[in-house]
PDB file of C-alpha atoms in Angstrom:
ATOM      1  CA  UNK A  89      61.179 143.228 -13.481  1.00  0.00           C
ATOM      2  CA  UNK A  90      58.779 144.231 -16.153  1.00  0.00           C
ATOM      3  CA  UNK A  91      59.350 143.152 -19.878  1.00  0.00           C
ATOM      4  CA  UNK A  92      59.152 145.523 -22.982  1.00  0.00           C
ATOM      5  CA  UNK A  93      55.934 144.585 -24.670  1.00  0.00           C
ATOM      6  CA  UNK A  94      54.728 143.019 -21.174  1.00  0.00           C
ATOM      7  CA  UNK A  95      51.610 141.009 -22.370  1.00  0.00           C
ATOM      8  CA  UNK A  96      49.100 142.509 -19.726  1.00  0.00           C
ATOM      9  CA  UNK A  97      49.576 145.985 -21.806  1.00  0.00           C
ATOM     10  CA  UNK A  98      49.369 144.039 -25.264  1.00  0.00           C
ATOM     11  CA  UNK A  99      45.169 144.489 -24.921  1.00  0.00           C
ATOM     12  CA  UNK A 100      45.595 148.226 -24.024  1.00  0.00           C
ATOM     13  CA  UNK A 101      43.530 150.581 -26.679  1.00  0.00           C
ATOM     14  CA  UNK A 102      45.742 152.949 -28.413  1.00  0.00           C
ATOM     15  CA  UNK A 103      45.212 155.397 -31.457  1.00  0.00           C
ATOM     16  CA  UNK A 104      46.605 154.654 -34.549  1.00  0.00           C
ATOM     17  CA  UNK A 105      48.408 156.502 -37.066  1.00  0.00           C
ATOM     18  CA  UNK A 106      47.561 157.411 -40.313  1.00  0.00           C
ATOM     19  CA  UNK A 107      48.804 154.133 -41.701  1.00  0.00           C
ATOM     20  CA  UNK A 108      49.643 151.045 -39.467  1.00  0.00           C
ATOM     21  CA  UNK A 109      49.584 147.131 -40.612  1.00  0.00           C
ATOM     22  CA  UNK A 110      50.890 144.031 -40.713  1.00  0.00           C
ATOM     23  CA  UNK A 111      51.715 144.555 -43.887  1.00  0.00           C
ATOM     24  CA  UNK A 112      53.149 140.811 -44.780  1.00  0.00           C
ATOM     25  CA  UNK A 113      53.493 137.386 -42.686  1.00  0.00           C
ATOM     26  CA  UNK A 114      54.505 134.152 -43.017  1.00  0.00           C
ATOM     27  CA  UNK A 115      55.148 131.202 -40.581  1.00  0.00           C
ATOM     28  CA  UNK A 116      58.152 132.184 -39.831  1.00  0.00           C
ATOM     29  CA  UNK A 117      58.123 136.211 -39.202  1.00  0.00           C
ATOM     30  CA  UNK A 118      56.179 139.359 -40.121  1.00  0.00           C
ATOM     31  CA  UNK A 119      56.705 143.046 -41.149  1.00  0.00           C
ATOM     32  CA  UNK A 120      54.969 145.700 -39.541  1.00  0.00           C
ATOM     33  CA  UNK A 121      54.938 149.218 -40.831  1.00  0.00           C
ATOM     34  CA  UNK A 122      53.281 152.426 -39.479  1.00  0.00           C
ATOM     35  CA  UNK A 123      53.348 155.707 -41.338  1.00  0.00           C
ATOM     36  CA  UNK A 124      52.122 159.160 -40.523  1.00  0.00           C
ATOM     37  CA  UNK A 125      52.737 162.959 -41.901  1.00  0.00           C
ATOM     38  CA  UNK A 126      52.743 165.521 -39.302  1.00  0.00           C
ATOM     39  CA  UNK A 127      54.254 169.508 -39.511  1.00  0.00           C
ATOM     40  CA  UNK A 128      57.701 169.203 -38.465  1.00  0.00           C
ATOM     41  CA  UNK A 129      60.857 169.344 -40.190  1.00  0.00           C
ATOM     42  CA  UNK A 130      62.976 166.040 -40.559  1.00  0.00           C
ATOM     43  CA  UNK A 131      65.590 167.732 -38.076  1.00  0.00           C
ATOM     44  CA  UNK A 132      62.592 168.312 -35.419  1.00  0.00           C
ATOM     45  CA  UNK A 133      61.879 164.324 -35.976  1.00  0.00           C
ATOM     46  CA  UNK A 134      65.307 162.750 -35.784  1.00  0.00           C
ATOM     47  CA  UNK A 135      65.598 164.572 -32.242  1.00  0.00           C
ATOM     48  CA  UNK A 136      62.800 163.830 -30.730  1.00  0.00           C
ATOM     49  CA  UNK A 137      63.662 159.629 -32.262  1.00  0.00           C
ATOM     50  CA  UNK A 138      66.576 160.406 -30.468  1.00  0.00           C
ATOM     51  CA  UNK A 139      64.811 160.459 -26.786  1.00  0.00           C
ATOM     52  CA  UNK A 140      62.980 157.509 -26.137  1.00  0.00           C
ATOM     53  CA  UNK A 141      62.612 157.992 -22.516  1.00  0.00           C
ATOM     54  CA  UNK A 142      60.431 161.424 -23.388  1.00  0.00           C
ATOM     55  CA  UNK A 143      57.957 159.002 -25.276  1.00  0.00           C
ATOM     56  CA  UNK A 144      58.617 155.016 -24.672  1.00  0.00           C
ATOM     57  CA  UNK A 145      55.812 153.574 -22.333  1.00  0.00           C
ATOM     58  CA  UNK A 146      57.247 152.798 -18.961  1.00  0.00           C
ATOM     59  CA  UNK A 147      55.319 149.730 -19.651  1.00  0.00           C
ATOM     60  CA  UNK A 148      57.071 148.431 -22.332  1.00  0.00           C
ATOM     61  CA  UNK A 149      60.881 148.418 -20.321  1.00  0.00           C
ATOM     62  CA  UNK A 150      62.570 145.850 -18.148  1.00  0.00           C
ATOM     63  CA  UNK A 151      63.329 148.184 -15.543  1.00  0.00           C
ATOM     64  CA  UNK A 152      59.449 150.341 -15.002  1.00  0.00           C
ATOM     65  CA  UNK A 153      61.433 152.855 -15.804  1.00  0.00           C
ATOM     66  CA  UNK A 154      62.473 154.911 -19.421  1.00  0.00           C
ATOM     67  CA  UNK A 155      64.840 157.350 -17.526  1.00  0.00           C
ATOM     68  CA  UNK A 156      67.504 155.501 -18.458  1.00  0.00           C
ATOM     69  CA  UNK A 157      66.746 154.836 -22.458  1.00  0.00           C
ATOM     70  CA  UNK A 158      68.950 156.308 -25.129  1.00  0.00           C
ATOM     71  CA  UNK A 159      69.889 155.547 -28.142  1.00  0.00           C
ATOM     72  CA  UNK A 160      73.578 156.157 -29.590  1.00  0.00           C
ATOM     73  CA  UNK A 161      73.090 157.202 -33.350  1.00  0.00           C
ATOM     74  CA  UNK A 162      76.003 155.730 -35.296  1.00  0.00           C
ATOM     75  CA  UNK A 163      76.605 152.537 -36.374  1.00  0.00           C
ATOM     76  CA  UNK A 164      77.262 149.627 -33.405  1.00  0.00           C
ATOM     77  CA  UNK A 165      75.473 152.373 -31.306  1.00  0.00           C
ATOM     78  CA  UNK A 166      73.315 150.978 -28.731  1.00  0.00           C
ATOM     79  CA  UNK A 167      69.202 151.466 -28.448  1.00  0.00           C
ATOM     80  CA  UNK A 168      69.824 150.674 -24.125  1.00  0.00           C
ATOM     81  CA  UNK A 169      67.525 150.838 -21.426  1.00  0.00           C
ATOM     82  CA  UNK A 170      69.977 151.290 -17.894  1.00  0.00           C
ATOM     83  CA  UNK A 171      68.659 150.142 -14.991  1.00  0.00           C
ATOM     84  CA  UNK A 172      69.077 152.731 -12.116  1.00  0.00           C
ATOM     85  CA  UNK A 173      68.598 152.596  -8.004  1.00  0.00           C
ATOM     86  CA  UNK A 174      68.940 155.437  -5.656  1.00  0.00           C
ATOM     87  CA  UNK A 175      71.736 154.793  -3.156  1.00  0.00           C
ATOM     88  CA  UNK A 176      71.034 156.014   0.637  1.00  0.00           C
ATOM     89  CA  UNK A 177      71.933 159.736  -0.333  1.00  0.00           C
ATOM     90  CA  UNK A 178      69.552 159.642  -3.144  1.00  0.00           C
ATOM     91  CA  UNK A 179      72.105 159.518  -5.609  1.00  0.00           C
ATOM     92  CA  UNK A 180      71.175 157.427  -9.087  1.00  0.00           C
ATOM     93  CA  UNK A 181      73.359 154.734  -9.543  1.00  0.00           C
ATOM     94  CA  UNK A 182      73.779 152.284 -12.635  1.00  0.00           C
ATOM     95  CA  UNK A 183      73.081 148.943 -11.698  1.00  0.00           C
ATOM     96  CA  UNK A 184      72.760 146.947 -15.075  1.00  0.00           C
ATOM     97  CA  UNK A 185      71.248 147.568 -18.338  1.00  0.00           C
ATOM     98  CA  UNK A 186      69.848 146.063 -21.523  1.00  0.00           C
ATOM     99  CA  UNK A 187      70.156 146.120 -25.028  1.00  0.00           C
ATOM    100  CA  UNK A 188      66.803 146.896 -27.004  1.00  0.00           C
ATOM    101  CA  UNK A 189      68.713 146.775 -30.486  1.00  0.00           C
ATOM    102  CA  UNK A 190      71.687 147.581 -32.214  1.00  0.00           C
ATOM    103  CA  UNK A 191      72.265 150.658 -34.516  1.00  0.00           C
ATOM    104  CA  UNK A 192      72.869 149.728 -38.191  1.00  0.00           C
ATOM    105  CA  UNK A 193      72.902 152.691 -40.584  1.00  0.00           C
ATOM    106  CA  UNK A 194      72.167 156.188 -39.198  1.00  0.00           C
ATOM    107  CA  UNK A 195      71.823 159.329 -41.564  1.00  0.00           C
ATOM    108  CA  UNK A 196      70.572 162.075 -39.439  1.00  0.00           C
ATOM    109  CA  UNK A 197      66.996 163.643 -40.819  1.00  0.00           C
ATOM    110  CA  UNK A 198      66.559 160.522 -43.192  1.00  0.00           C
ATOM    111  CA  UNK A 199      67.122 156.938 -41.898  1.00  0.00           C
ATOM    112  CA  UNK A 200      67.470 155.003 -38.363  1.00  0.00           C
ATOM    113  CA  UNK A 201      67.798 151.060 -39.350  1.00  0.00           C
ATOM    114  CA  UNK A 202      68.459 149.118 -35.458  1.00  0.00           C
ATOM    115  CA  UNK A 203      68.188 145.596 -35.289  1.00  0.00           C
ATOM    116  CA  UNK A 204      66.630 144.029 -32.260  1.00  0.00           C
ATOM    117  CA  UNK A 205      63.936 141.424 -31.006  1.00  0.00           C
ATOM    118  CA  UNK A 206      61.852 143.237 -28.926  1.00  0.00           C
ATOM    119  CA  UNK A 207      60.784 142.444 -25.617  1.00  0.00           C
ATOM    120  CA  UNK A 208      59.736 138.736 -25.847  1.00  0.00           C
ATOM    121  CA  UNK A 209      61.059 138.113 -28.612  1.00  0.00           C
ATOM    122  CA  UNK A 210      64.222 138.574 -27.072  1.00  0.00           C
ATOM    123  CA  UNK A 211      64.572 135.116 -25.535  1.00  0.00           C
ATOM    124  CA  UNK A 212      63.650 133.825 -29.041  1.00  0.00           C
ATOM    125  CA  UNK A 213      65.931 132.735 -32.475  1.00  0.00           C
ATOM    126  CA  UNK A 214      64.869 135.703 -34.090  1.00  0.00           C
ATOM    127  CA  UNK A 215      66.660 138.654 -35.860  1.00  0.00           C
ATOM    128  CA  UNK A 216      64.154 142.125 -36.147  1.00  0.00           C
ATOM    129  CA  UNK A 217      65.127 144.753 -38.234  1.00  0.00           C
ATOM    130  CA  UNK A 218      63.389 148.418 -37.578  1.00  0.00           C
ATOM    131  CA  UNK A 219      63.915 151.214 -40.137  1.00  0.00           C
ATOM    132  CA  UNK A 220      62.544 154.672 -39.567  1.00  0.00           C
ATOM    133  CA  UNK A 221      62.515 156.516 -42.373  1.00  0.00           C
ATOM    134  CA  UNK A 222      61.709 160.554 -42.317  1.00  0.00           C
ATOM    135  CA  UNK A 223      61.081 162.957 -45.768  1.00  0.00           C
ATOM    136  CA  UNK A 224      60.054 166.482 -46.530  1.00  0.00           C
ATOM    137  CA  UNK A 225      56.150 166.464 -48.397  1.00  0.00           C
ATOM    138  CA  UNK A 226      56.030 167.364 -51.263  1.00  0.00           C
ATOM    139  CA  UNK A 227      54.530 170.952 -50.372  1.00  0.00           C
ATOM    140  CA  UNK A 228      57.504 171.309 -47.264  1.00  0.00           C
ATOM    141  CA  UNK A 229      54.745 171.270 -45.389  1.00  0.00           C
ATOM    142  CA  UNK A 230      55.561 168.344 -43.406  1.00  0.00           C
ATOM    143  CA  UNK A 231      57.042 165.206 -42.606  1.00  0.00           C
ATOM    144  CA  UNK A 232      56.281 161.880 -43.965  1.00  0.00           C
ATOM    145  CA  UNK A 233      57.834 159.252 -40.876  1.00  0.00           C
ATOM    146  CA  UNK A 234      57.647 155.566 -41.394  1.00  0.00           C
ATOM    147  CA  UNK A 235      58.293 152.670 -38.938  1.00  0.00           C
ATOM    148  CA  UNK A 236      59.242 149.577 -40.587  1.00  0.00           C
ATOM    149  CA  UNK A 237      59.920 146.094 -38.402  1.00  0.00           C
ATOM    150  CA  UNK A 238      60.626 143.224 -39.662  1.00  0.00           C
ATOM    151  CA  UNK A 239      61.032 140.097 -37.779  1.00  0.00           C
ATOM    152  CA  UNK A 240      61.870 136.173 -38.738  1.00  0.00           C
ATOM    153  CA  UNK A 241      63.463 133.509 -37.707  1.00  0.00           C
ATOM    154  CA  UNK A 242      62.689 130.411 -35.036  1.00  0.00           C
ATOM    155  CA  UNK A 243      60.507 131.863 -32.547  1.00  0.00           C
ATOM    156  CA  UNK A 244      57.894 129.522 -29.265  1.00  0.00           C
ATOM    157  CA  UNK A 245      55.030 131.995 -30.042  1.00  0.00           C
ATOM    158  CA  UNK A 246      52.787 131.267 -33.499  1.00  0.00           C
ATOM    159  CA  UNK A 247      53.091 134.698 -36.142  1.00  0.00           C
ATOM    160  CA  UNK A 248      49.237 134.808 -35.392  1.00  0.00           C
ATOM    161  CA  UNK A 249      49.478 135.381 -32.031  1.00  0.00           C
ATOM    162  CA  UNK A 250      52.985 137.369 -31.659  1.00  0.00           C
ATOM    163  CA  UNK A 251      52.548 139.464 -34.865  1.00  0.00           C
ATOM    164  CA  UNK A 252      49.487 141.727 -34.020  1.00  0.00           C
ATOM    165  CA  UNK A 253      50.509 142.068 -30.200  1.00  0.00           C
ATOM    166  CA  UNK A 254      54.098 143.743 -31.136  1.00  0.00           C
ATOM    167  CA  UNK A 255      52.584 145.839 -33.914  1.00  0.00           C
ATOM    168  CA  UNK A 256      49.779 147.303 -31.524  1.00  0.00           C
ATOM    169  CA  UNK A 257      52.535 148.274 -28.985  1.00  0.00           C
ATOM    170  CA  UNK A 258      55.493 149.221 -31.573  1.00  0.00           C
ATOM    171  CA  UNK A 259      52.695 151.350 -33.173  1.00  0.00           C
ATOM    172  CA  UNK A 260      52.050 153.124 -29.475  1.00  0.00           C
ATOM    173  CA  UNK A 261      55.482 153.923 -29.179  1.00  0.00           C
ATOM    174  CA  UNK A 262      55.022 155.588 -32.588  1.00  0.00           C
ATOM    175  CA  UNK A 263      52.464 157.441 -31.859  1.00  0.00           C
ATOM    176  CA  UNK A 264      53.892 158.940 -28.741  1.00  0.00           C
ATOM    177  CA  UNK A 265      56.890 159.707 -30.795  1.00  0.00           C
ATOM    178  CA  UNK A 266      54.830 161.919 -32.860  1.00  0.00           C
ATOM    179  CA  UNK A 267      52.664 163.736 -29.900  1.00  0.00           C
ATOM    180  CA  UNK A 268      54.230 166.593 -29.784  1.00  0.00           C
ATOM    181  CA  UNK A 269      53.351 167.296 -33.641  1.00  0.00           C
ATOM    182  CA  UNK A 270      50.216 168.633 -35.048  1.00  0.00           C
ATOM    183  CA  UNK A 271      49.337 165.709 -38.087  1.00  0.00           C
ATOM    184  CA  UNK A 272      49.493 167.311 -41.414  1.00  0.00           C
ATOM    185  CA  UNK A 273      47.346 167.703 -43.968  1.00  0.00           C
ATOM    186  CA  UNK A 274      48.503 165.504 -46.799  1.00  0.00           C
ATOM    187  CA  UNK A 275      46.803 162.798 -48.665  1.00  0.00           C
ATOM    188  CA  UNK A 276      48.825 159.539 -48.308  1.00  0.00           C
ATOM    189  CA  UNK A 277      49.695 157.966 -51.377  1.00  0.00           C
ATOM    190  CA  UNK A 278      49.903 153.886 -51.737  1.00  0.00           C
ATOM    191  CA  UNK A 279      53.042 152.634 -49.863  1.00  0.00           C
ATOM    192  CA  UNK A 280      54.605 150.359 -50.925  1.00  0.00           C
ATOM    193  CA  UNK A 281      56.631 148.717 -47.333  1.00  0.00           C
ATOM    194  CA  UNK A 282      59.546 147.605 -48.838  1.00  0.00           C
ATOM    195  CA  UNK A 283      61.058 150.777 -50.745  1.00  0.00           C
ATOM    196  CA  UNK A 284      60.762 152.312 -46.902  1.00  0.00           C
ATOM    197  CA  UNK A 285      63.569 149.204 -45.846  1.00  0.00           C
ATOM    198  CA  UNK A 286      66.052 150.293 -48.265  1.00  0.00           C
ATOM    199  CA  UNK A 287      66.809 154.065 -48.054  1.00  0.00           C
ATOM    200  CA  UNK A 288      64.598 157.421 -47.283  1.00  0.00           C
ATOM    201  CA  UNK A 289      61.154 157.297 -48.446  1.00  0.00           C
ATOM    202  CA  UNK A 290      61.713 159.769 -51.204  1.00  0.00           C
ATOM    203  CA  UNK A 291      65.004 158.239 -52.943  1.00  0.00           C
ATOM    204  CA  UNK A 292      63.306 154.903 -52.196  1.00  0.00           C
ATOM    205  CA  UNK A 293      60.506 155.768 -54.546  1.00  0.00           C
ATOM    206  CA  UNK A 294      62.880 157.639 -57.293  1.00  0.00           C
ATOM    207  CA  UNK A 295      65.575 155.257 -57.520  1.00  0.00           C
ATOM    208  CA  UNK A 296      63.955 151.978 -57.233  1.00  0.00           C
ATOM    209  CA  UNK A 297      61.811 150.393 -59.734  1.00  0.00           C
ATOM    210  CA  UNK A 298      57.991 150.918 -59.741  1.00  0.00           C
ATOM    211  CA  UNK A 299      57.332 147.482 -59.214  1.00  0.00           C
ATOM    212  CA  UNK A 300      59.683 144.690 -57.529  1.00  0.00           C
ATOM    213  CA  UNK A 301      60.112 142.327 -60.510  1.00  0.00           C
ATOM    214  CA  UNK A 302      59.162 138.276 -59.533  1.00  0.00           C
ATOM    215  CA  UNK A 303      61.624 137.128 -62.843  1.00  0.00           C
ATOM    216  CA  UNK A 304      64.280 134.796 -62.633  1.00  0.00           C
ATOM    217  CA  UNK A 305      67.652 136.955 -63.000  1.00  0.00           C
ATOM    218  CA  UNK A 306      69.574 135.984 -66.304  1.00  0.00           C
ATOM    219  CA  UNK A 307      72.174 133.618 -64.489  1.00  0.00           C
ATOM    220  CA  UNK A 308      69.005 131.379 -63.511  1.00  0.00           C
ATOM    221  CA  UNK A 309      67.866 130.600 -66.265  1.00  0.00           C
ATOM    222  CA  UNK A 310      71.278 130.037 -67.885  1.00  0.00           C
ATOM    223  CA  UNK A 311      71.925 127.519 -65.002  1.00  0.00           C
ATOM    224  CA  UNK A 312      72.163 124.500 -67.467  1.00  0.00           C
ATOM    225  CA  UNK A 313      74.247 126.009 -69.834  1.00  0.00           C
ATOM    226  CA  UNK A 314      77.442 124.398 -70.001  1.00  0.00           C
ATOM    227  CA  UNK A 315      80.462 126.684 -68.563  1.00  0.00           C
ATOM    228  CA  UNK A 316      82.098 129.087 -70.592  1.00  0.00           C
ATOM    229  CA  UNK A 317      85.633 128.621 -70.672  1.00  0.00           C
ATOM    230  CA  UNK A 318      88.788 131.394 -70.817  1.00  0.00           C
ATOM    231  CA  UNK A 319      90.549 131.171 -73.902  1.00  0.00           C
ATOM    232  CA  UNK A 320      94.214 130.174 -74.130  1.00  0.00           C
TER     233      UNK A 320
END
């Protein structure tokens, strides 16, 4: 049985998107993030996210096989890979399966959060969050697409080791995602990682603040204030 993200394809060259990083990590996790713009409409992306056997590598399943990969698009829906044998008429039968991750928050056309630890990192104490993210350009010319993963927790491998291997391959995946799109001509402004975690790219960037604020919140530093107490 192969495993998703099997190590002897970690070292395999692959293109890279217009933006791909490990964008932050620490001992104990990392967040990888890979953005691209391409002509298609949000619809035409949120399909094609939809099928992961037309674009996840073969090499990256437990089965050597992505014909039985889907992903169930509403909340407790299952990312699954099914593991399939032909009987003696030739007939595909169902023979076990795996969970890749779990569907949290699905809004067709705008966001796909699933949490999962991918391949290795399944047999590890970690929780990993992915959030796809899609938006219009500006110009409706295109697409903006984000992957986001984040990953933390108790894990045998070191970050420096674990954290480039899983973004090279989570970034392939990516890519072939994309393939069938012509990359757009847009200039990418600075991204800032974390407004693509909490909601589409665009309301992201409207709605949050332009900078995440390091202050203490008011309650902090009122902690040594004595209690207030309700009248009689």
């Amino acid at each position: 049985m192969k495993s998703a993200f099997f190590p002897a394809a970690l070292l395999a060259a692959i293109s890279s998107p217009a933006f791909a990083e490990v964008k932050a990590a620490s001992d104990t996790g990392f967040n990888s993030v890979h953005i691209a713009t391409v002509k298609a409409t949000p619809e035409e992306i949120w399909t094609r996210l939809l099928t992961p056997k037309d674009y996840w590598n073969k090499a990256h399943s437990w089965s050597g096989s992505t014909a039985g990969f889907y992903i169930d698009a509403q909340a407790n829906g299952c990312f699954c890979e099914l593991f399939q044998e032909a009987d003696v008429n030739g007939k595909l039968n169902t023979v076990g399966s795996v969970e890749h991750m779990r569907v949290l928050f699905a809004h067709p056309g705008k966001v796909l959060r699933m949490q999962g630890a991918l391949g290795p990192l399944q047999s590890e104490a970690v929780i990993g969050t992915l959030t796809v993210a899609m938006e219009p350009t500006k110009d409706k010319a295109g697409t903006r697409v984000s992957f986001s993963y984040v990953v933390g927790g108790y894990m045998r491998y070191t970050v420096a080791e674990i954290a480039p291997a899983v973004d090279k391959v989570l970034g392939e995946q990516f890519k072939n995602m994309l393939l069938p799109f012509a990359p757009a001509e847009t200039v990418l402004p600075k991204i800032d990682g974390f407004k693509l975690d909490i909601e589409t790219i665009e309301e992201a960037a409207a709605d949050a603040p332009t900078e995440v604020s390091t202050a203490k919140p008011a309650a902090d530093a009122s902690a040594g204030a004595p209690p207030q107490t309700e009248p009689n």
